[in-house]
Amino acid sequence: MNCAPTFMPNIIVIGAQWGDEGKGKIVDLFTEEVDVVVRFQGGNNAGHTLVVDGRKTVLHLIPSGILHRGVKCIIGNGVVVDPEICLQEIDEIKAAGYLKNDRDLLISEHAHVILPYHKRIDVLREQRMGAGKIGTTGRGIGPTYEDKVARVGIRMGDLIRPELFAKRLREVLAEKNPYLEKILGGTPFGFDEIYESYVNYGKRLSCYVQDTSLYLQQVIKKKKILFEGAQGTSLDVDYGTYPFVTSSNTISGNACAGSGVGPTAIDGVIGVSKAYTTRVGSGPFPTELNDEVGERLRKQGAEFGATTGRPRRCGWLDLVVLRHAVRVNGLTGLVLTKLDVLSGLDRLKICTGYRWKGSILKEMPSSIEVLNECEPVYQEVKGWQEPLSGIRSFKKLPVATQKYIRKIELALGVKLVMVSVGPSRDENIVLKNIF
Ligand code: IMP
């Protein structure tokens, strides 16, 4: 009798740049191989666009794995949940024929709730900051994480208990209203204004709410689990371009804290990077292109935010950003997306370092004052003219494309496991099966 346990790999997928790397599509694809998908941070600031059978679905909160029948999708404790958006998304995916069984969606009772005052504070603060604003998505993400750390947050477990919710809400409003009125010059909230609708959201969501860490512990030896990151490494609250970052740890280490599993459960970390770079919101972006090439990338790559519709800032691939991502996430593999967008350019540039005050920096500086003064050092390589979206094997790629890929691998010391050449599920070149 063979008593050896079956190997059940648990993989983390994170963004290696400033978000919008195409993680949604990659998670959706990898979900074919797994049983459980867990979101561990962020909230509905994320926007994951999936194209299945020609139909586009944009998910902001629910894990991208939801488009696969029978896969459990978990909103982990590290996520901040806007109950109204969550319900809207549930209704939409149900109407599209997904989530036939309510037991396939689990929401952590420890996850913090985004309430209307968080959104109002987010928007008013940005208005007050004027030109120095962060360029947040205005979804109340930062203020909700602030309350979590300040220990005044309301969690999903509180929301589904009406009496407890009422008590917590009263206490919090006593603090939030003077802040909204006196400091931010905004309108305060009446208790009933929030309570009436949110207690109902809680009732509707209560069938999904449970201790998801406990669930994960029960299945971790029997099922394959995918941990789905949102945003990207350079938006991480510790390792990103602070303060122009989001308010959570977006790096792989947070997959454990944000879902309630130990690091010993993780078998691999896959980073997702575009074949070029984009960023939405304010903050430094050394390889940004404010010229016709940047405009071309935006047009060809349909680079408009899935959450806010804002045009994304576009630029060349930055190996300093990616080397940093390899290090702080401990990447074991990389997926390169949107390679098809680069077709038609005669020459491509890859940033290999930053020139700063006469020296060359190979590592990401921690201070944005320094980063703002950095000039990218480029290596120029030959481009290719051929469209790539129909290609399914590495060998059939134009030689210049193959060289571009190998150059990235060599510079980062991480193997590419997949290249995406179009938005649809099948538009990929698989280089290694990570499962
Ligand atoms: P917040 O997460 O809404 O607080 O926004 C903080 C910063 O993160 C802003 O620059 C946003 O544009 C950026 N951001 C938040 N979520 C995403 C995302 O999913 N993709 C790209 N950028 C994001």
Tab-separated table of C-alpha atoms and ligand atoms in Angstrom:
chain	number	residue	atom	x	y	z
A	1	MET	CA	0.000	0.000	0.000
A	2	ASN	CA	1.340	3.423	-0.909
A	3	CYS	CA	0.909	5.610	2.130
A	4	ALA	CA	2.784	8.632	0.771
A	5	PRO	CA	0.567	11.730	1.042
A	6	THR	CA	-0.429	13.341	-2.253
A	7	PHE	CA	1.360	16.641	-2.821
A	8	MET	CA	-1.177	19.467	-2.786
A	9	PRO	CA	0.644	22.598	-3.862
A	10	ASN	CA	-0.585	25.875	-2.408
A	11	ILE	CA	0.429	28.831	-4.544
A	12	ILE	CA	0.356	32.596	-4.024
A	13	VAL	CA	-0.171	34.876	-7.015
A	14	ILE	CA	0.813	38.523	-6.553
A	15	GLY	CA	1.325	41.608	-8.708
A	16	ALA	CA	4.980	42.451	-9.314
A	17	GLN	CA	4.469	46.090	-10.376
A	18	TRP	CA	1.877	48.778	-9.505
A	19	GLY	CA	-1.181	46.567	-9.921
A	20	ASP	CA	-3.244	45.888	-13.055
A	21	GLU	CA	-0.730	43.290	-14.230
A	22	GLY	CA	-3.490	40.950	-15.393
A	23	LYS	CA	-3.639	38.828	-12.230
A	24	GLY	CA	-7.384	38.237	-12.642
A	25	LYS	CA	-6.889	36.353	-15.884
A	26	ILE	CA	-3.974	34.340	-14.454
A	27	VAL	CA	-5.868	33.414	-11.279
A	28	ASP	CA	-8.865	32.416	-13.397
A	29	LEU	CA	-6.591	30.151	-15.481
A	30	PHE	CA	-4.779	28.620	-12.517
A	31	THR	CA	-8.151	27.984	-10.889
A	32	GLU	CA	-8.650	25.131	-13.374
A	33	GLU	CA	-6.043	23.311	-11.267
A	34	VAL	CA	-7.168	24.224	-7.739
A	35	ASP	CA	-10.047	23.664	-5.325
A	36	VAL	CA	-9.978	26.878	-3.295
A	37	VAL	CA	-9.133	30.524	-4.139
A	38	VAL	CA	-8.508	33.023	-1.327
A	39	ARG	CA	-8.284	36.812	-1.498
A	40	PHE	CA	-6.122	37.991	1.391
A	41	GLN	CA	-5.894	41.808	1.202
A	42	GLY	CA	-7.310	44.935	-0.372
A	43	GLY	CA	-10.948	45.447	-1.171
A	44	ASN	CA	-12.997	46.737	-4.059
A	45	ASN	CA	-10.164	49.080	-5.025
A	46	ALA	CA	-9.054	46.110	-7.135
A	47	GLY	CA	-10.478	45.432	-10.555
A	48	HIS	CA	-9.893	42.057	-12.104
A	49	THR	CA	-11.031	41.785	-15.711
A	50	LEU	CA	-11.810	38.320	-17.041
A	51	VAL	CA	-12.832	37.406	-20.571
A	52	VAL	CA	-14.570	34.031	-20.788
A	53	ASP	CA	-16.198	32.875	-24.051
A	54	GLY	CA	-15.986	36.437	-25.336
A	55	ARG	CA	-17.880	37.798	-22.317
A	56	LYS	CA	-16.146	40.305	-20.065
A	57	THR	CA	-16.614	40.103	-16.297
A	58	VAL	CA	-15.016	42.631	-13.947
A	59	LEU	CA	-14.649	41.538	-10.342
A	60	HIS	CA	-13.610	43.921	-7.593
A	61	LEU	CA	-13.996	41.903	-4.432
A	62	ILE	CA	-14.967	38.307	-5.044
A	63	PRO	CA	-11.979	36.095	-5.939
A	64	SER	CA	-11.432	35.654	-9.667
A	65	GLY	CA	-11.844	31.878	-9.225
A	66	ILE	CA	-15.610	32.293	-8.939
A	67	LEU	CA	-16.095	31.684	-12.670
A	68	HIS	CA	-15.230	28.004	-12.106
A	69	ARG	CA	-17.983	25.769	-10.835
A	70	GLY	CA	-17.379	23.942	-7.556
A	71	VAL	CA	-14.327	26.013	-6.585
A	72	LYS	CA	-14.567	27.514	-3.108
A	73	CYS	CA	-13.859	31.246	-3.087
A	74	ILE	CA	-12.828	32.876	0.142
A	75	ILE	CA	-12.710	36.534	1.123
A	76	GLY	CA	-10.075	36.305	3.828
A	77	ASN	CA	-9.689	38.223	7.062
A	78	GLY	CA	-7.117	40.591	5.493
A	79	VAL	CA	-9.661	41.939	3.000
A	80	VAL	CA	-11.823	45.000	3.691
A	81	VAL	CA	-15.397	44.329	2.588
A	82	ASP	CA	-17.897	46.834	1.257
A	83	PRO	CA	-21.111	44.871	1.894
A	84	GLU	CA	-23.128	46.802	-0.669
A	85	ILE	CA	-20.579	46.106	-3.421
A	86	CYS	CA	-20.218	42.515	-2.271
A	87	LEU	CA	-23.954	41.931	-2.651
A	88	GLN	CA	-24.030	43.693	-6.014
A	89	GLU	CA	-21.222	41.450	-7.231
A	90	ILE	CA	-22.946	38.323	-5.899
A	91	ASP	CA	-26.164	39.307	-7.728
A	92	GLU	CA	-24.262	39.988	-10.946
A	93	ILE	CA	-22.351	36.724	-11.001
A	94	LYS	CA	-25.480	34.773	-10.098
A	95	ALA	CA	-27.352	36.463	-12.948
A	96	ALA	CA	-24.508	35.425	-15.268
A	97	GLY	CA	-24.979	31.793	-14.208
A	98	TYR	CA	-22.151	31.460	-11.670
A	99	LEU	CA	-22.225	30.817	-7.901
A	100	LYS	CA	-25.085	28.346	-8.161
A	101	ASN	CA	-24.297	27.079	-4.662
A	102	ASP	CA	-24.036	29.707	-1.909
A	103	ARG	CA	-21.651	27.407	-0.025
A	104	ASP	CA	-18.983	28.132	-2.656
A	105	LEU	CA	-18.429	31.641	-1.292
A	106	LEU	CA	-17.032	32.167	2.206
A	107	ILE	CA	-16.388	35.511	3.893
A	108	SER	CA	-14.180	35.761	6.957
A	109	GLU	CA	-15.939	36.930	10.104
A	110	HIS	CA	-12.674	38.720	10.934
A	111	ALA	CA	-12.697	40.830	7.750
A	112	HIS	CA	-13.287	44.530	8.391
A	113	VAL	CA	-16.319	46.297	6.938
A	114	ILE	CA	-16.107	49.413	4.769
A	115	LEU	CA	-18.838	51.781	5.966
A	116	PRO	CA	-20.152	54.981	4.348
A	117	TYR	CA	-18.039	57.223	6.609
A	118	HIS	CA	-14.862	55.502	5.377
A	119	LYS	CA	-15.732	56.374	1.791
A	120	ARG	CA	-16.637	59.963	2.651
A	121	ILE	CA	-13.406	60.429	4.612
A	122	ASP	CA	-11.362	58.964	1.737
A	123	VAL	CA	-12.884	61.341	-0.822
A	124	LEU	CA	-12.816	64.476	1.373
A	125	ARG	CA	-9.204	63.906	2.371
A	126	GLU	CA	-8.143	63.571	-1.232
A	127	GLN	CA	-9.972	66.810	-2.069
A	128	ARG	CA	-8.183	68.588	0.762
A	129	MET	CA	-4.784	67.343	-0.393
A	130	GLY	CA	-5.263	68.917	-3.842
A	131	ALA	CA	-2.234	68.444	-6.072
A	132	GLY	CA	-0.485	66.342	-3.404
A	133	LYS	CA	-3.274	63.751	-3.356
A	134	ILE	CA	-2.536	60.029	-3.464
A	135	GLY	CA	-5.031	59.411	-6.221
A	136	THR	CA	-6.910	56.749	-4.255
A	137	THR	CA	-9.818	54.861	-5.757
A	138	GLY	CA	-12.109	56.664	-3.285
A	139	ARG	CA	-13.512	53.354	-2.069
A	140	GLY	CA	-12.747	53.938	1.622
A	141	ILE	CA	-9.932	51.394	1.712
A	142	GLY	CA	-7.360	53.444	3.666
A	143	PRO	CA	-9.781	54.736	6.345
A	144	THR	CA	-11.059	51.183	6.932
A	145	TYR	CA	-7.563	49.775	7.453
A	146	GLU	CA	-6.811	52.746	9.747
A	147	ASP	CA	-9.772	51.782	11.935
A	148	LYS	CA	-8.657	48.163	11.981
A	149	VAL	CA	-5.225	49.124	13.290
A	150	ALA	CA	-6.717	51.729	15.666
A	151	ARG	CA	-8.944	48.931	17.021
A	152	VAL	CA	-12.184	50.769	16.310
A	153	GLY	CA	-13.172	48.842	13.197
A	154	ILE	CA	-16.386	46.900	12.652
A	155	ARG	CA	-15.904	43.360	11.408
A	156	MET	CA	-18.143	41.081	9.347
A	157	GLY	CA	-18.814	39.093	12.507
A	158	ASP	CA	-20.206	42.295	14.115
A	159	LEU	CA	-22.233	43.297	11.061
A	160	ILE	CA	-24.256	40.084	11.075
A	161	ARG	CA	-25.236	40.527	14.746
A	162	PRO	CA	-27.727	43.456	14.767
A	163	GLU	CA	-27.400	44.384	18.449
A	164	LEU	CA	-23.641	44.274	18.440
A	165	PHE	CA	-23.533	46.199	15.174
A	166	ALA	CA	-25.812	48.913	16.585
A	167	LYS	CA	-23.608	49.312	19.657
A	168	ARG	CA	-20.365	49.446	17.688
A	169	LEU	CA	-21.807	51.840	15.109
A	170	ARG	CA	-23.018	54.263	17.776
A	171	GLU	CA	-19.573	54.311	19.413
A	172	VAL	CA	-17.743	54.843	16.136
A	173	LEU	CA	-20.067	57.570	14.835
A	174	ALA	CA	-19.484	59.568	18.013
A	175	GLU	CA	-15.847	59.819	16.878
A	176	LYS	CA	-16.284	59.967	13.114
A	177	ASN	CA	-18.939	62.680	12.924
A	178	PRO	CA	-16.944	65.446	14.636
A	179	TYR	CA	-13.952	64.496	12.483
A	180	LEU	CA	-16.038	64.600	9.311
A	181	GLU	CA	-17.640	67.922	10.211
A	182	LYS	CA	-14.925	69.879	11.982
A	183	ILE	CA	-11.746	68.645	10.331
A	184	LEU	CA	-12.885	67.678	6.854
A	185	GLY	CA	-15.774	70.133	6.477
A	186	GLY	CA	-18.142	67.346	5.456
A	187	THR	CA	-21.629	66.211	6.396
A	188	PRO	CA	-22.012	63.909	9.413
A	189	PHE	CA	-24.000	60.650	9.315
A	190	GLY	CA	-27.176	59.927	11.234
A	191	PHE	CA	-27.217	56.514	12.949
A	192	ASP	CA	-30.348	55.306	11.128
A	193	GLU	CA	-28.991	56.441	7.786
A	194	ILE	CA	-26.339	53.727	8.012
A	195	TYR	CA	-27.906	51.192	10.339
A	196	GLU	CA	-31.098	50.507	8.350
A	197	SER	CA	-29.394	49.497	5.147
A	198	TYR	CA	-26.272	47.886	6.627
A	199	VAL	CA	-28.134	45.644	9.036
A	200	ASN	CA	-29.981	44.315	5.998
A	201	TYR	CA	-26.741	43.796	4.090
A	202	GLY	CA	-25.500	41.866	7.118
A	203	LYS	CA	-28.590	39.653	7.079
A	204	ARG	CA	-28.158	38.870	3.400
A	205	LEU	CA	-24.456	38.159	3.758
A	206	SER	CA	-24.677	36.122	6.972
A	207	CYS	CA	-24.930	32.804	5.097
A	208	TYR	CA	-21.397	33.350	3.757
A	209	VAL	CA	-19.738	34.567	6.970
A	210	GLN	CA	-17.647	32.161	9.032
A	211	ASP	CA	-14.186	31.484	10.451
A	212	THR	CA	-12.428	30.981	7.116
A	213	SER	CA	-9.051	30.261	8.738
A	214	LEU	CA	-10.657	27.270	10.388
A	215	TYR	CA	-12.123	26.135	7.071
A	216	LEU	CA	-8.686	26.432	5.428
A	217	GLN	CA	-7.094	24.390	8.188
A	218	GLN	CA	-9.656	21.639	7.650
A	219	VAL	CA	-8.966	21.366	3.915
A	220	ILE	CA	-5.330	22.356	3.546
A	221	LYS	CA	-3.955	18.813	3.374
A	222	LYS	CA	-6.649	17.609	0.971
A	223	LYS	CA	-7.114	20.506	-1.424
A	224	LYS	CA	-5.030	22.771	-3.640
A	225	ILE	CA	-5.280	26.400	-2.612
A	226	LEU	CA	-4.524	29.536	-4.591
A	227	PHE	CA	-3.953	32.797	-2.744
A	228	GLU	CA	-4.943	35.748	-4.933
A	229	GLY	CA	-3.181	39.047	-4.338
A	230	ALA	CA	-4.614	42.419	-5.334
A	231	GLN	CA	-2.801	45.627	-6.376
A	232	GLY	CA	0.963	45.091	-6.710
A	233	THR	CA	4.304	45.043	-4.897
A	234	SER	CA	5.101	48.714	-5.568
A	235	LEU	CA	1.770	49.652	-3.923
A	236	ASP	CA	2.625	47.698	-0.751
A	237	VAL	CA	2.246	49.862	2.361
A	238	ASP	CA	5.767	48.921	3.539
A	239	TYR	CA	7.678	48.175	0.343
A	240	GLY	CA	5.914	50.340	-2.212
A	241	THR	CA	6.507	53.946	-3.201
A	242	TYR	CA	5.262	55.254	0.169
A	243	PRO	CA	3.119	57.309	0.699
A	244	PHE	CA	1.759	56.735	-2.824
A	245	VAL	CA	0.654	53.230	-1.962
A	246	THR	CA	-2.437	51.357	-0.901
A	247	SER	CA	-3.080	50.669	2.791
A	248	SER	CA	-2.358	46.946	2.946
A	249	ASN	CA	0.604	44.644	2.487
A	250	THR	CA	0.270	43.438	-1.066
A	251	ILE	CA	3.331	41.191	-0.930
A	252	SER	CA	3.232	37.411	-0.621
A	253	GLY	CA	4.011	37.374	3.113
A	254	ASN	CA	0.579	38.800	3.789
A	255	ALA	CA	-1.143	35.819	2.146
A	256	CYS	CA	-0.645	33.989	5.446
A	257	ALA	CA	-1.663	36.795	7.826
A	258	GLY	CA	-4.559	37.765	5.574
A	259	SER	CA	-6.039	34.289	5.382
A	260	GLY	CA	-5.052	32.656	8.650
A	261	VAL	CA	-2.709	29.915	7.428
A	262	GLY	CA	0.903	29.384	8.460
A	263	PRO	CA	3.865	30.014	6.107
A	264	THR	CA	4.651	26.289	6.146
A	265	ALA	CA	1.527	25.747	4.030
A	266	ILE	CA	2.910	27.682	1.051
A	267	ASP	CA	4.715	25.902	-1.796
A	268	GLY	CA	5.311	28.634	-4.360
A	269	VAL	CA	4.906	32.310	-5.190
A	270	ILE	CA	4.118	33.444	-8.718
A	271	GLY	CA	4.593	37.100	-9.642
A	272	VAL	CA	2.630	38.640	-12.491
A	273	SER	CA	4.156	41.436	-14.552
A	274	LYS	CA	3.136	43.168	-17.734
A	275	ALA	CA	5.666	43.162	-20.581
A	276	TYR	CA	5.817	46.942	-19.961
A	277	THR	CA	4.770	49.015	-16.930
A	278	THR	CA	1.629	50.908	-15.929
A	279	ARG	CA	0.488	52.833	-12.892
A	280	VAL	CA	-2.754	54.584	-11.874
A	281	GLY	CA	-2.881	57.332	-9.293
A	282	SER	CA	-0.079	59.659	-8.255
A	283	GLY	CA	3.498	58.871	-7.291
A	284	PRO	CA	6.888	58.238	-8.860
A	285	PHE	CA	7.157	56.162	-12.021
A	286	PRO	CA	10.708	56.337	-13.415
A	287	THR	CA	10.052	54.709	-16.809
A	288	GLU	CA	6.842	56.622	-17.546
A	289	LEU	CA	6.443	57.680	-21.187
A	290	ASN	CA	4.690	60.972	-21.792
A	291	ASP	CA	5.024	60.665	-25.535
A	292	GLU	CA	3.478	58.876	-28.498
A	293	VAL	CA	4.922	55.509	-27.416
A	294	GLY	CA	3.177	55.836	-24.027
A	295	GLU	CA	-0.019	56.800	-25.838
A	296	ARG	CA	0.355	53.806	-28.144
A	297	LEU	CA	0.763	51.415	-25.197
A	298	ARG	CA	-2.330	52.886	-23.536
A	299	LYS	CA	-4.373	52.481	-26.711
A	300	GLN	CA	-3.088	49.045	-27.744
A	301	GLY	CA	-3.225	47.717	-24.196
A	302	ALA	CA	-6.616	49.309	-23.373
A	303	GLU	CA	-4.951	50.804	-20.325
A	304	PHE	CA	-7.887	52.322	-18.495
A	305	GLY	CA	-8.599	51.445	-14.838
A	306	ALA	CA	-11.099	48.605	-14.343
A	307	THR	CA	-12.311	50.242	-11.115
A	308	THR	CA	-12.279	53.962	-11.807
A	309	GLY	CA	-11.916	54.125	-15.602
A	310	ARG	CA	-8.909	56.438	-15.193
A	311	PRO	CA	-6.321	56.316	-18.011
A	312	ARG	CA	-3.298	54.387	-16.751
A	313	ARG	CA	0.161	55.920	-16.961
A	314	CYS	CA	2.308	53.763	-19.267
A	315	GLY	CA	6.054	53.175	-19.598
A	316	TRP	CA	8.860	50.736	-20.397
A	317	LEU	CA	9.554	47.573	-18.436
A	318	ASP	CA	11.487	48.357	-15.259
A	319	LEU	CA	13.816	45.632	-14.003
A	320	VAL	CA	14.591	47.546	-10.796
A	321	VAL	CA	10.907	47.303	-9.862
A	322	LEU	CA	10.831	43.625	-10.796
A	323	ARG	CA	14.079	42.695	-9.007
A	324	HIS	CA	12.616	44.279	-5.898
A	325	ALA	CA	9.439	42.230	-6.379
A	326	VAL	CA	11.456	39.019	-6.752
A	327	ARG	CA	13.194	39.753	-3.453
A	328	VAL	CA	10.349	40.892	-1.197
A	329	ASN	CA	7.946	38.224	-2.439
A	330	GLY	CA	10.414	35.352	-2.764
A	331	LEU	CA	9.134	34.675	-6.279
A	332	THR	CA	9.485	31.120	-7.555
A	333	GLY	CA	8.073	31.937	-10.990
A	334	LEU	CA	6.928	34.809	-13.168
A	335	VAL	CA	4.061	35.311	-15.605
A	336	LEU	CA	4.522	37.954	-18.280
A	337	THR	CA	1.265	39.433	-19.564
A	338	LYS	CA	0.246	41.612	-22.506
A	339	LEU	CA	3.308	40.722	-24.546
A	340	ASP	CA	1.144	41.108	-27.679
A	341	VAL	CA	0.771	44.845	-26.951
A	342	LEU	CA	4.458	45.415	-27.793
A	343	SER	CA	4.108	44.150	-31.401
A	344	GLY	CA	4.795	46.817	-34.006
A	345	LEU	CA	7.469	48.765	-32.145
A	346	ASP	CA	10.879	48.874	-33.901
A	347	ARG	CA	12.908	49.251	-30.716
A	348	LEU	CA	12.073	48.468	-27.092
A	349	LYS	CA	13.725	49.789	-23.968
A	350	ILE	CA	14.290	47.904	-20.727
A	351	CYS	CA	15.267	49.816	-17.608
A	352	THR	CA	18.220	48.080	-15.942
A	353	GLY	CA	19.036	50.618	-13.203
A	354	TYR	CA	18.547	54.206	-12.066
A	355	ARG	CA	21.050	57.041	-12.443
A	356	TRP	CA	21.065	59.100	-9.265
A	357	LYS	CA	23.543	61.863	-8.448
A	358	GLY	CA	26.304	60.328	-10.545
A	359	SER	CA	25.873	56.756	-9.364
A	360	ILE	CA	23.866	53.825	-10.710
A	361	LEU	CA	21.293	52.295	-8.392
A	362	LYS	CA	20.394	48.668	-9.023
A	363	GLU	CA	17.965	48.394	-6.112
A	364	MET	CA	14.752	50.280	-5.432
A	365	PRO	CA	15.450	53.260	-3.136
A	366	SER	CA	13.199	53.395	-0.069
A	367	SER	CA	12.755	57.168	-0.240
A	368	ILE	CA	10.482	58.618	-2.892
A	369	GLU	CA	12.497	61.853	-2.756
A	370	VAL	CA	15.420	59.827	-4.130
A	371	LEU	CA	13.194	57.923	-6.559
A	372	ASN	CA	11.801	61.206	-7.886
A	373	GLU	CA	15.355	62.270	-8.772
A	374	CYS	CA	16.242	59.005	-10.509
A	375	GLU	CA	16.714	58.780	-14.264
A	376	PRO	CA	16.189	55.366	-15.824
A	377	VAL	CA	19.166	53.660	-17.443
A	378	TYR	CA	17.942	51.818	-20.521
A	379	GLN	CA	19.123	48.922	-22.589
A	380	GLU	CA	17.676	49.087	-26.080
A	381	VAL	CA	16.608	45.896	-27.809
A	382	LYS	CA	15.091	44.995	-31.164
A	383	GLY	CA	11.302	44.925	-31.336
A	384	TRP	CA	9.069	42.741	-33.521
A	385	GLN	CA	6.271	43.470	-35.960
A	386	GLU	CA	4.306	40.203	-35.925
A	387	PRO	CA	1.045	39.907	-33.963
A	388	LEU	CA	1.425	37.329	-31.162
A	389	SER	CA	-2.129	36.547	-30.113
A	390	GLY	CA	-2.388	33.373	-32.216
A	391	ILE	CA	0.913	31.885	-31.015
A	392	ARG	CA	0.807	29.061	-28.464
A	393	SER	CA	4.434	27.887	-28.252
A	394	PHE	CA	7.638	29.641	-27.286
A	395	LYS	CA	9.482	28.369	-30.371
A	396	LYS	CA	6.940	29.960	-32.719
A	397	LEU	CA	7.483	33.423	-31.221
A	398	PRO	CA	9.575	35.851	-33.313
A	399	VAL	CA	13.267	35.587	-32.401
A	400	ALA	CA	13.285	39.157	-31.034
A	401	THR	CA	10.374	38.268	-28.707
A	402	GLN	CA	12.171	35.158	-27.476
A	403	LYS	CA	15.253	37.267	-26.763
A	404	TYR	CA	13.156	39.849	-24.876
A	405	ILE	CA	11.741	37.098	-22.646
A	406	ARG	CA	15.097	35.412	-22.016
A	407	LYS	CA	16.685	38.763	-21.157
A	408	ILE	CA	14.076	39.350	-18.458
A	409	GLU	CA	14.504	35.841	-17.035
A	410	LEU	CA	18.252	36.184	-16.938
A	411	ALA	CA	18.186	39.617	-15.303
A	412	LEU	CA	15.731	38.505	-12.614
A	413	GLY	CA	17.001	34.998	-11.986
A	414	VAL	CA	13.416	33.684	-12.032
A	415	LYS	CA	11.864	31.363	-14.590
A	416	LEU	CA	8.902	32.481	-16.644
A	417	VAL	CA	6.077	30.000	-16.235
A	418	MET	CA	3.640	31.589	-18.657
A	419	VAL	CA	3.328	34.349	-21.215
A	420	SER	CA	-0.047	35.894	-21.963
A	421	VAL	CA	-0.617	37.118	-25.524
A	422	GLY	CA	-4.239	38.288	-25.333
A	423	PRO	CA	-7.118	38.807	-22.912
A	424	SER	CA	-8.946	35.503	-23.523
A	425	ARG	CA	-8.518	32.362	-21.448
A	426	ASP	CA	-6.724	30.492	-24.250
A	427	GLU	CA	-4.348	33.249	-25.382
A	428	ASN	CA	-1.282	31.995	-23.519
A	429	ILE	CA	2.020	30.241	-23.940
A	430	VAL	CA	2.617	27.864	-21.045
A	431	LEU	CA	6.296	27.350	-20.293
A	432	LYS	CA	5.971	25.359	-17.087
A	433	ASN	CA	3.090	23.698	-15.248
A	434	ILE	CA	3.374	25.000	-11.704
A	435	PHE	CA	0.950	22.394	-10.388
B	1	IMP	P1	-6.510	53.059	-2.493
B	1	IMP	O1	-6.101	51.627	-2.500
B	1	IMP	O2	-7.875	53.287	-3.069
B	1	IMP	O3	-6.315	53.695	-1.157
B	1	IMP	O4	-5.519	53.854	-3.485
B	1	IMP	C1	-4.126	54.002	-3.199
B	1	IMP	C2	-3.297	53.878	-4.458
B	1	IMP	O5	-3.358	52.534	-4.926
B	1	IMP	C3	-3.773	54.735	-5.625
B	1	IMP	O6	-2.640	55.148	-6.374
B	1	IMP	C4	-4.613	53.788	-6.459
B	1	IMP	O7	-4.674	54.188	-7.820
B	1	IMP	C5	-3.808	52.515	-6.301
B	1	IMP	N1	-4.601	51.307	-6.466
B	1	IMP	C6	-5.480	50.759	-5.594
B	1	IMP	N2	-5.993	49.628	-6.090
B	1	IMP	C7	-5.424	49.435	-7.276
B	1	IMP	C8	-5.526	48.390	-8.255
B	1	IMP	O8	-6.235	47.394	-8.114
B	1	IMP	N3	-4.745	48.539	-9.365
B	1	IMP	C9	-3.915	49.589	-9.536
B	1	IMP	N4	-3.784	50.567	-8.643
B	1	IMP	C10	-4.528	50.496	-7.532
